[in-house]
Structures are given as structure tokens and as C-alpha cells.
Amino acid sequence: MNNPQTRFPSNSTEDPTWAQAIKHRLATSVIGHKILCYTRTSSTSDIAKDLAGTENKEGVVIIAREQTQGRGRLHGDHPRKWYSPPGGLYASILLRPTISPNQAPCLSLVCAIAVTNVLLKQYNISAGIKWPNDVLINDKKICGVLAEGSTRNESLRYVIVGIGINVNVTSQSLRKGAQSSGTSMLIELGTELSITEVICHVLEEFEKLYIEFIEHDLSKLLHSYRSLLLTLGQWIKIQTIDETLEGIAQDIDSNGSLILQLADNSVRQIYSGEVIMSKRI
Ligand code: BT5
């Protein structure tokens, strides 16, 4: 049994009324069968990790209006920070997919497709994806996705997909958090939106794509993913764990890896990295 202290961190304030409102509006069958909402917490992904010890059924969703220790992907040994002021949407989904551990990173691509589809179709915001899973509008980041998996005896125990979306975050707030290169739905549309509605759209779209992914791996979703990618066919510079490479972003393979054609025409498969520059050719 988990220590309640860790399960509900002391700086967390639960908001069961908000959880009920989301459940009432949500039209999904698995994702969000249980929802825990917080006004403020350290990181929704930490709470989800803690719950993974006791919650056997996948689809539990943890949502917060503010995070004090929101994190992004690892950079060396340290996670990058995800600036998480009030006005943003911070959510983590506990999943137990029956896939091999090396397929787990694909879930962040699936989630990036879901968020981008919602921005495009529900809000008419022309968003695209920067490989692997940043959602951008005019080169400005509006959403980041983080998939963290846990394995035992070489099989996947669970994956937590964390989603941060700047919904009603103002440009002043982004400046204050040193994220002037980011944007928000409020900035793009000039109007505040219901965070409840945004999370319901995202969870509904994610569930649809997650089921397709489980049934057919990434193959059925690759076409959508490619069409949303901003850098395909472009000359890019990419920072991997141990080197910086430049070349043409040729394609994405069925594991979600980027296929990069270098200047000498050799081809590299990049599993993870950060695109730091791109230009049309
Ligand atoms: C990500 O990492 O983009 C993944 C972010 C995932 C956040 C969610 S929120 C719910 C759940 N709980 C958590 O604690 N995390 C997840 P990465 O690709 O490493 O990008 C991090 C970089 O994005 C930072 O170094 C900044 O440059 C930039 N950034 C940070 N906060 C931002 C914001 N609010 N808006 C735009 N860009 C931001």
C-alpha cells in the first residue's frame, strides 16, 4: 500500500467537483474511467506513477490547474522544466498497453497527433508537430508530451503519458516563466476557453487513436503523423544524446524514428533527439 503522504503530496489540493464535471461531460470508455483533479500539485505524472502501484486498470487520469514541478524530457541526467502556471492544462494518463518496451515512446507520438487534431478540428488553430512530439503554432510551442514507461523482467508494466497544453496562459505569464518562445490557445484565439472542454476533447481523441495503436501499432497512424509533421523534406539540425547531425528529414519509420539523410547521402535512423533548426530546401 502506498504511503498516503506520497500519494497525495502535501502541496496538493484536490478538486473533486472539477473531476465530476469532467466525468459528466466525457464520452470515453476506458480513458478517464477514473479522474483525479487538483487545483495545484507538484507533477501529475508523479501522482500517476504513485497510483500505478495500486490501480490495475488502465485509463486513470490525473489533472491539475497548476504544477509546481512540471517536467519535460530528460536532458542528460536532468529533466527539463515544464512551466506550469494557472491557465494551463496539465494531465497524465496511466496506460497498461500490451506492447514491447521499445514501442512505448510511440505513445507520445499518438498523443501529439491527438492534441494537434483537437487544435485543428475543434478550435481551428493551425498547429503542427515538430518531431517527435512538440505541438507548435508558427514555430511556437503550445503543447509538450512526455511518455514515461516502467518495465519489469523486460516487459512493460505501465506507461504514463503526460500532456501540458498552454490553454489560457497569457503572454505576460509566458514571459515571466522565460517561455516567450511559447504560445497558448488564448494568445492564438484572443479568447479564454473552457479547460474542461479542452481536456474532454483531448481524452476522447486520444482514446480513439490509442485503440488504433494497440490494434495495429503505429502503421495506421503514420499517415496522419506524417501529414502533421512540420519538418518532413526539410534540412534539419538535430541534437541527439551524443552528437549533432544535419541532413534532410526524409521519413518516419514504424517505430516513430526519424530517417535522416546526411550530406554524404548516407541514411541514419534517429530514435530520440531534439530538432534545433530546420529550413526549407
Ligand atoms: C516536453 O518536454 O515538452 C514535455 C512536457 C510535458 C509536460 C506535462 S504536464 C503534465 C505532466 N506532468 C509533468 O510534470 N510533465 C507532464 P521537452 O520536449 O523536454 O520540452 C521542454 C522544453 O519546453 C523546456 O526546456 C522549454 O524550452 C519548453 N517549455 C517549458 N515550459 C513551456 C511552456 N509552458 N510552454 C512552451 N514551452 C515550454
PDB file of C-alpha atoms in Angstrom, residues 64-244:
ATOM      1  CA  ALA A  64      -4.112  19.814 -12.431  1.00  0.00           C
ATOM      2  CA  ARG A  65      -4.653  23.529 -12.944  1.00  0.00           C
ATOM      3  CA  GLU A  66      -1.098  24.307 -11.848  1.00  0.00           C
ATOM      4  CA  GLN A  67       2.103  22.320 -11.275  1.00  0.00           C
ATOM      5  CA  THR A  68       4.998  23.374  -9.066  1.00  0.00           C
ATOM      6  CA  GLN A  69       7.475  20.840 -10.505  1.00  0.00           C
ATOM      7  CA  GLY A  70       6.239  20.150 -14.018  1.00  0.00           C
ATOM      8  CA  ARG A  71       8.892  18.353 -16.014  1.00  0.00           C
ATOM      9  CA  GLY A  72       9.796  17.611 -19.605  1.00  0.00           C
ATOM     10  CA  ARG A  73      12.087  15.071 -21.212  1.00  0.00           C
ATOM     11  CA  LEU A  74      15.447  14.161 -19.778  1.00  0.00           C
ATOM     12  CA  HIS A  75      18.363  16.298 -20.868  1.00  0.00           C
ATOM     13  CA  GLY A  76      21.393  14.258 -19.824  1.00  0.00           C
ATOM     14  CA  ASP A  77      20.566  13.175 -16.278  1.00  0.00           C
ATOM     15  CA  HIS A  78      18.146  16.003 -15.524  1.00  0.00           C
ATOM     16  CA  PRO A  79      14.615  16.558 -16.690  1.00  0.00           C
ATOM     17  CA  ARG A  80      13.868  19.836 -18.440  1.00  0.00           C
ATOM     18  CA  LYS A  81      11.296  22.023 -16.729  1.00  0.00           C
ATOM     19  CA  TRP A  82       7.725  22.369 -17.929  1.00  0.00           C
ATOM     20  CA  TYR A  83       6.478  25.804 -16.901  1.00  0.00           C
ATOM     21  CA  SER A  84       3.030  25.118 -15.448  1.00  0.00           C
ATOM     22  CA  PRO A  85       1.246  28.291 -14.292  1.00  0.00           C
ATOM     23  CA  PRO A  86      -2.518  28.564 -13.682  1.00  0.00           C
ATOM     24  CA  GLY A  87      -4.365  28.798 -17.004  1.00  0.00           C
ATOM     25  CA  GLY A  88      -2.622  25.765 -18.450  1.00  0.00           C
ATOM     26  CA  LEU A  89      -3.836  22.190 -18.644  1.00  0.00           C
ATOM     27  CA  TYR A  90      -1.656  19.512 -17.080  1.00  0.00           C
ATOM     28  CA  ALA A  91      -2.752  15.911 -17.347  1.00  0.00           C
ATOM     29  CA  SER A  92      -1.252  12.437 -17.037  1.00  0.00           C
ATOM     30  CA  ILE A  93      -2.803   9.183 -18.217  1.00  0.00           C
ATOM     31  CA  LEU A  94      -1.892   5.797 -16.754  1.00  0.00           C
ATOM     32  CA  LEU A  95      -1.750   3.170 -19.508  1.00  0.00           C
ATOM     33  CA  ARG A  96      -1.024  -0.548 -19.460  1.00  0.00           C
ATOM     34  CA  PRO A  97      -0.573  -1.403 -23.133  1.00  0.00           C
ATOM     35  CA  THR A  98       0.451  -4.914 -24.110  1.00  0.00           C
ATOM     36  CA  ILE A  99       3.314  -3.788 -26.321  1.00  0.00           C
ATOM     37  CA  SER A 100       7.066  -4.255 -26.176  1.00  0.00           C
ATOM     38  CA  PRO A 101       9.005  -1.629 -24.171  1.00  0.00           C
ATOM     39  CA  ASN A 102      10.669  -0.265 -27.300  1.00  0.00           C
ATOM     40  CA  GLN A 103       7.223   0.675 -28.668  1.00  0.00           C
ATOM     41  CA  ALA A 104       6.378   2.772 -25.592  1.00  0.00           C
ATOM     42  CA  PRO A 105       7.812   6.055 -26.968  1.00  0.00           C
ATOM     43  CA  CYS A 106       5.296   5.774 -29.826  1.00  0.00           C
ATOM     44  CA  LEU A 107       2.592   6.677 -27.310  1.00  0.00           C
ATOM     45  CA  SER A 108       3.898  10.217 -27.116  1.00  0.00           C
ATOM     46  CA  LEU A 109       3.544  10.481 -30.893  1.00  0.00           C
ATOM     47  CA  VAL A 110      -0.013   9.152 -30.636  1.00  0.00           C
ATOM     48  CA  CYS A 111      -0.763  11.788 -28.015  1.00  0.00           C
ATOM     49  CA  ALA A 112       0.804  14.588 -30.080  1.00  0.00           C
ATOM     50  CA  ILE A 113      -1.425  13.582 -33.022  1.00  0.00           C
ATOM     51  CA  ALA A 114      -4.478  13.664 -30.717  1.00  0.00           C
ATOM     52  CA  VAL A 115      -3.716  17.156 -29.365  1.00  0.00           C
ATOM     53  CA  THR A 116      -2.920  18.513 -32.848  1.00  0.00           C
ATOM     54  CA  ASN A 117      -6.146  17.052 -34.264  1.00  0.00           C
ATOM     55  CA  VAL A 118      -8.133  18.706 -31.468  1.00  0.00           C
ATOM     56  CA  LEU A 119      -6.472  22.090 -32.057  1.00  0.00           C
ATOM     57  CA  LEU A 120      -7.121  21.829 -35.801  1.00  0.00           C
ATOM     58  CA  LYS A 121     -10.604  20.360 -35.827  1.00  0.00           C
ATOM     59  CA  GLN A 122     -12.235  21.684 -32.657  1.00  0.00           C
ATOM     60  CA  TYR A 123     -10.566  25.094 -32.380  1.00  0.00           C
ATOM     61  CA  ASN A 124      -9.451  25.869 -35.916  1.00  0.00           C
ATOM     62  CA  ILE A 125      -5.905  26.532 -34.727  1.00  0.00           C
ATOM     63  CA  SER A 126      -3.334  25.600 -37.379  1.00  0.00           C
ATOM     64  CA  ALA A 127      -0.979  23.516 -35.306  1.00  0.00           C
ATOM     65  CA  GLY A 128       1.657  21.046 -36.467  1.00  0.00           C
ATOM     66  CA  ILE A 129       4.139  18.632 -34.904  1.00  0.00           C
ATOM     67  CA  LYS A 130       7.868  19.066 -34.532  1.00  0.00           C
ATOM     68  CA  TRP A 131       9.396  15.576 -34.341  1.00  0.00           C
ATOM     69  CA  PRO A 132       8.968  13.745 -32.129  1.00  0.00           C
ATOM     70  CA  ASN A 133       6.119  15.274 -30.141  1.00  0.00           C
ATOM     71  CA  ASP A 134       6.166  19.052 -29.720  1.00  0.00           C
ATOM     72  CA  VAL A 135       2.984  20.734 -30.883  1.00  0.00           C
ATOM     73  CA  LEU A 136       3.770  24.109 -32.466  1.00  0.00           C
ATOM     74  CA  ILE A 137       1.960  27.048 -33.991  1.00  0.00           C
ATOM     75  CA  ASN A 138       4.106  29.274 -36.208  1.00  0.00           C
ATOM     76  CA  ASP A 139       7.224  27.808 -34.619  1.00  0.00           C
ATOM     77  CA  LYS A 140       5.938  28.494 -31.092  1.00  0.00           C
ATOM     78  CA  LYS A 141       5.352  25.628 -28.700  1.00  0.00           C
ATOM     79  CA  ILE A 142       1.824  25.260 -27.356  1.00  0.00           C
ATOM     80  CA  CYS A 143       1.977  21.700 -26.039  1.00  0.00           C
ATOM     81  CA  GLY A 144       4.564  19.204 -24.859  1.00  0.00           C
ATOM     82  CA  VAL A 145       4.095  15.474 -24.311  1.00  0.00           C
ATOM     83  CA  LEU A 146       6.130  13.187 -22.092  1.00  0.00           C
ATOM     84  CA  ALA A 147       5.832   9.370 -22.111  1.00  0.00           C
ATOM     85  CA  GLU A 148       7.491   7.576 -19.192  1.00  0.00           C
ATOM     86  CA  GLY A 149       7.481   3.808 -19.026  1.00  0.00           C
ATOM     87  CA  SER A 150       8.277   1.281 -16.333  1.00  0.00           C
ATOM     88  CA  THR A 151       9.455  -2.244 -17.098  1.00  0.00           C
ATOM     89  CA  ARG A 152       9.815  -5.456 -15.096  1.00  0.00           C
ATOM     90  CA  ASN A 153      11.624  -8.519 -16.432  1.00  0.00           C
ATOM     91  CA  GLU A 154      11.863  -6.841 -19.812  1.00  0.00           C
ATOM     92  CA  SER A 155       8.114  -6.382 -20.112  1.00  0.00           C
ATOM     93  CA  LEU A 156       6.246  -3.130 -19.878  1.00  0.00           C
ATOM     94  CA  ARG A 157       4.388  -2.603 -16.586  1.00  0.00           C
ATOM     95  CA  TYR A 158       2.880   0.742 -17.449  1.00  0.00           C
ATOM     96  CA  VAL A 159       3.341   3.950 -19.411  1.00  0.00           C
ATOM     97  CA  ILE A 160       2.395   7.378 -18.149  1.00  0.00           C
ATOM     98  CA  VAL A 161       1.618   9.897 -20.841  1.00  0.00           C
ATOM     99  CA  GLY A 162       1.878  13.465 -19.544  1.00  0.00           C
ATOM    100  CA  ILE A 163       0.381  16.336 -21.528  1.00  0.00           C
ATOM    101  CA  GLY A 164       0.949  20.036 -20.938  1.00  0.00           C
ATOM    102  CA  ILE A 165      -1.133  22.473 -23.004  1.00  0.00           C
ATOM    103  CA  ASN A 166      -1.000  26.252 -22.739  1.00  0.00           C
ATOM    104  CA  VAL A 167      -4.741  26.882 -22.825  1.00  0.00           C
ATOM    105  CA  ASN A 168      -5.435  30.219 -21.090  1.00  0.00           C
ATOM    106  CA  VAL A 169      -1.805  31.126 -20.366  1.00  0.00           C
ATOM    107  CA  THR A 170      -1.143  34.804 -21.133  1.00  0.00           C
ATOM    108  CA  SER A 171       1.896  36.156 -22.972  1.00  0.00           C
ATOM    109  CA  GLN A 172       2.911  38.022 -19.772  1.00  0.00           C
ATOM    110  CA  SER A 173       2.892  34.731 -17.908  1.00  0.00           C
ATOM    111  CA  LEU A 174       4.967  33.003 -20.617  1.00  0.00           C
ATOM    112  CA  ARG A 175       7.470  35.859 -20.417  1.00  0.00           C
ATOM    113  CA  LYS A 176       7.568  35.584 -16.640  1.00  0.00           C
ATOM    114  CA  GLY A 177       8.307  31.866 -16.952  1.00  0.00           C
ATOM    115  CA  ALA A 178      11.038  32.557 -19.545  1.00  0.00           C
ATOM    116  CA  GLN A 179       8.953  30.845 -22.235  1.00  0.00           C
ATOM    117  CA  SER A 180       8.437  33.745 -24.645  1.00  0.00           C
ATOM    118  CA  SER A 181       9.016  31.297 -27.497  1.00  0.00           C
ATOM    119  CA  GLY A 182       5.811  29.544 -26.497  1.00  0.00           C
ATOM    120  CA  THR A 183       2.208  30.361 -27.294  1.00  0.00           C
ATOM    121  CA  SER A 184      -1.231  29.477 -25.961  1.00  0.00           C
ATOM    122  CA  MET A 185      -4.765  28.892 -27.210  1.00  0.00           C
ATOM    123  CA  LEU A 186      -5.723  32.200 -25.577  1.00  0.00           C
ATOM    124  CA  ILE A 187      -2.987  34.056 -27.482  1.00  0.00           C
ATOM    125  CA  GLU A 188      -3.913  32.393 -30.783  1.00  0.00           C
ATOM    126  CA  LEU A 189      -7.681  32.855 -30.479  1.00  0.00           C
ATOM    127  CA  GLY A 190      -7.858  36.001 -28.350  1.00  0.00           C
ATOM    128  CA  THR A 191     -10.397  34.421 -26.042  1.00  0.00           C
ATOM    129  CA  GLU A 192     -10.401  32.255 -22.913  1.00  0.00           C
ATOM    130  CA  LEU A 193     -11.513  28.654 -23.292  1.00  0.00           C
ATOM    131  CA  SER A 194     -13.028  26.055 -21.001  1.00  0.00           C
ATOM    132  CA  ILE A 195     -10.185  23.815 -19.789  1.00  0.00           C
ATOM    133  CA  THR A 196     -12.798  21.148 -19.026  1.00  0.00           C
ATOM    134  CA  GLU A 197     -13.876  21.132 -22.649  1.00  0.00           C
ATOM    135  CA  VAL A 198     -10.283  21.035 -23.925  1.00  0.00           C
ATOM    136  CA  ILE A 199      -9.343  18.032 -21.759  1.00  0.00           C
ATOM    137  CA  CYS A 200     -12.511  16.155 -22.780  1.00  0.00           C
ATOM    138  CA  HIS A 201     -11.753  16.668 -26.492  1.00  0.00           C
ATOM    139  CA  VAL A 202      -8.140  15.567 -25.965  1.00  0.00           C
ATOM    140  CA  LEU A 203      -9.042  12.426 -23.990  1.00  0.00           C
ATOM    141  CA  GLU A 204     -11.744  11.443 -26.491  1.00  0.00           C
ATOM    142  CA  GLU A 205      -9.394  11.856 -29.462  1.00  0.00           C
ATOM    143  CA  PHE A 206      -6.559  10.123 -27.617  1.00  0.00           C
ATOM    144  CA  GLU A 207      -8.742   7.111 -26.774  1.00  0.00           C
ATOM    145  CA  LYS A 208      -9.715   6.685 -30.424  1.00  0.00           C
ATOM    146  CA  LEU A 209      -6.081   6.784 -31.585  1.00  0.00           C
ATOM    147  CA  TYR A 210      -4.827   4.677 -28.662  1.00  0.00           C
ATOM    148  CA  ILE A 211      -7.207   1.861 -29.610  1.00  0.00           C
ATOM    149  CA  GLU A 212      -5.963   2.027 -33.224  1.00  0.00           C
ATOM    150  CA  PHE A 213      -2.375   1.949 -31.999  1.00  0.00           C
ATOM    151  CA  ILE A 214      -2.957  -1.080 -29.761  1.00  0.00           C
ATOM    152  CA  GLU A 215      -4.730  -2.944 -32.562  1.00  0.00           C
ATOM    153  CA  HIS A 216      -2.402  -2.049 -35.452  1.00  0.00           C
ATOM    154  CA  ASP A 217       0.750  -0.440 -33.924  1.00  0.00           C
ATOM    155  CA  LEU A 218       1.800   2.875 -35.445  1.00  0.00           C
ATOM    156  CA  SER A 219       1.218   1.745 -39.047  1.00  0.00           C
ATOM    157  CA  LYS A 220      -2.377   3.037 -39.335  1.00  0.00           C
ATOM    158  CA  LEU A 221      -1.478   6.344 -37.709  1.00  0.00           C
ATOM    159  CA  LEU A 222       1.730   7.047 -39.615  1.00  0.00           C
ATOM    160  CA  HIS A 223      -0.108   8.685 -42.482  1.00  0.00           C
ATOM    161  CA  SER A 224      -1.737  11.242 -40.119  1.00  0.00           C
ATOM    162  CA  TYR A 225       1.501  11.736 -38.229  1.00  0.00           C
ATOM    163  CA  ARG A 226       3.452  12.434 -41.435  1.00  0.00           C
ATOM    164  CA  SER A 227       0.830  14.880 -42.637  1.00  0.00           C
ATOM    165  CA  LEU A 228       1.047  16.847 -39.377  1.00  0.00           C
ATOM    166  CA  LEU A 229       4.859  16.909 -39.233  1.00  0.00           C
ATOM    167  CA  LEU A 230       6.345  20.328 -39.915  1.00  0.00           C
ATOM    168  CA  THR A 231       9.838  19.266 -40.889  1.00  0.00           C
ATOM    169  CA  LEU A 232       9.497  16.415 -43.392  1.00  0.00           C
ATOM    170  CA  GLY A 233      11.539  17.048 -46.512  1.00  0.00           C
ATOM    171  CA  GLN A 234      13.389  19.913 -44.818  1.00  0.00           C
ATOM    172  CA  TRP A 235      17.041  20.377 -43.961  1.00  0.00           C
ATOM    173  CA  ILE A 236      17.318  19.990 -40.191  1.00  0.00           C
ATOM    174  CA  LYS A 237      19.928  20.103 -37.468  1.00  0.00           C
ATOM    175  CA  ILE A 238      19.288  17.613 -34.730  1.00  0.00           C
ATOM    176  CA  GLN A 239      20.842  17.165 -31.313  1.00  0.00           C
ATOM    177  CA  THR A 240      20.936  13.535 -30.140  1.00  0.00           C
ATOM    178  CA  ILE A 241      22.350  12.329 -26.821  1.00  0.00           C
ATOM    179  CA  ASP A 242      25.892  12.217 -28.149  1.00  0.00           C
ATOM    180  CA  GLU A 243      26.092  14.134 -31.420  1.00  0.00           C
ATOM    181  CA  THR A 244      24.724  16.916 -33.573  1.00  0.00           C
TER     182      THR A 244
END
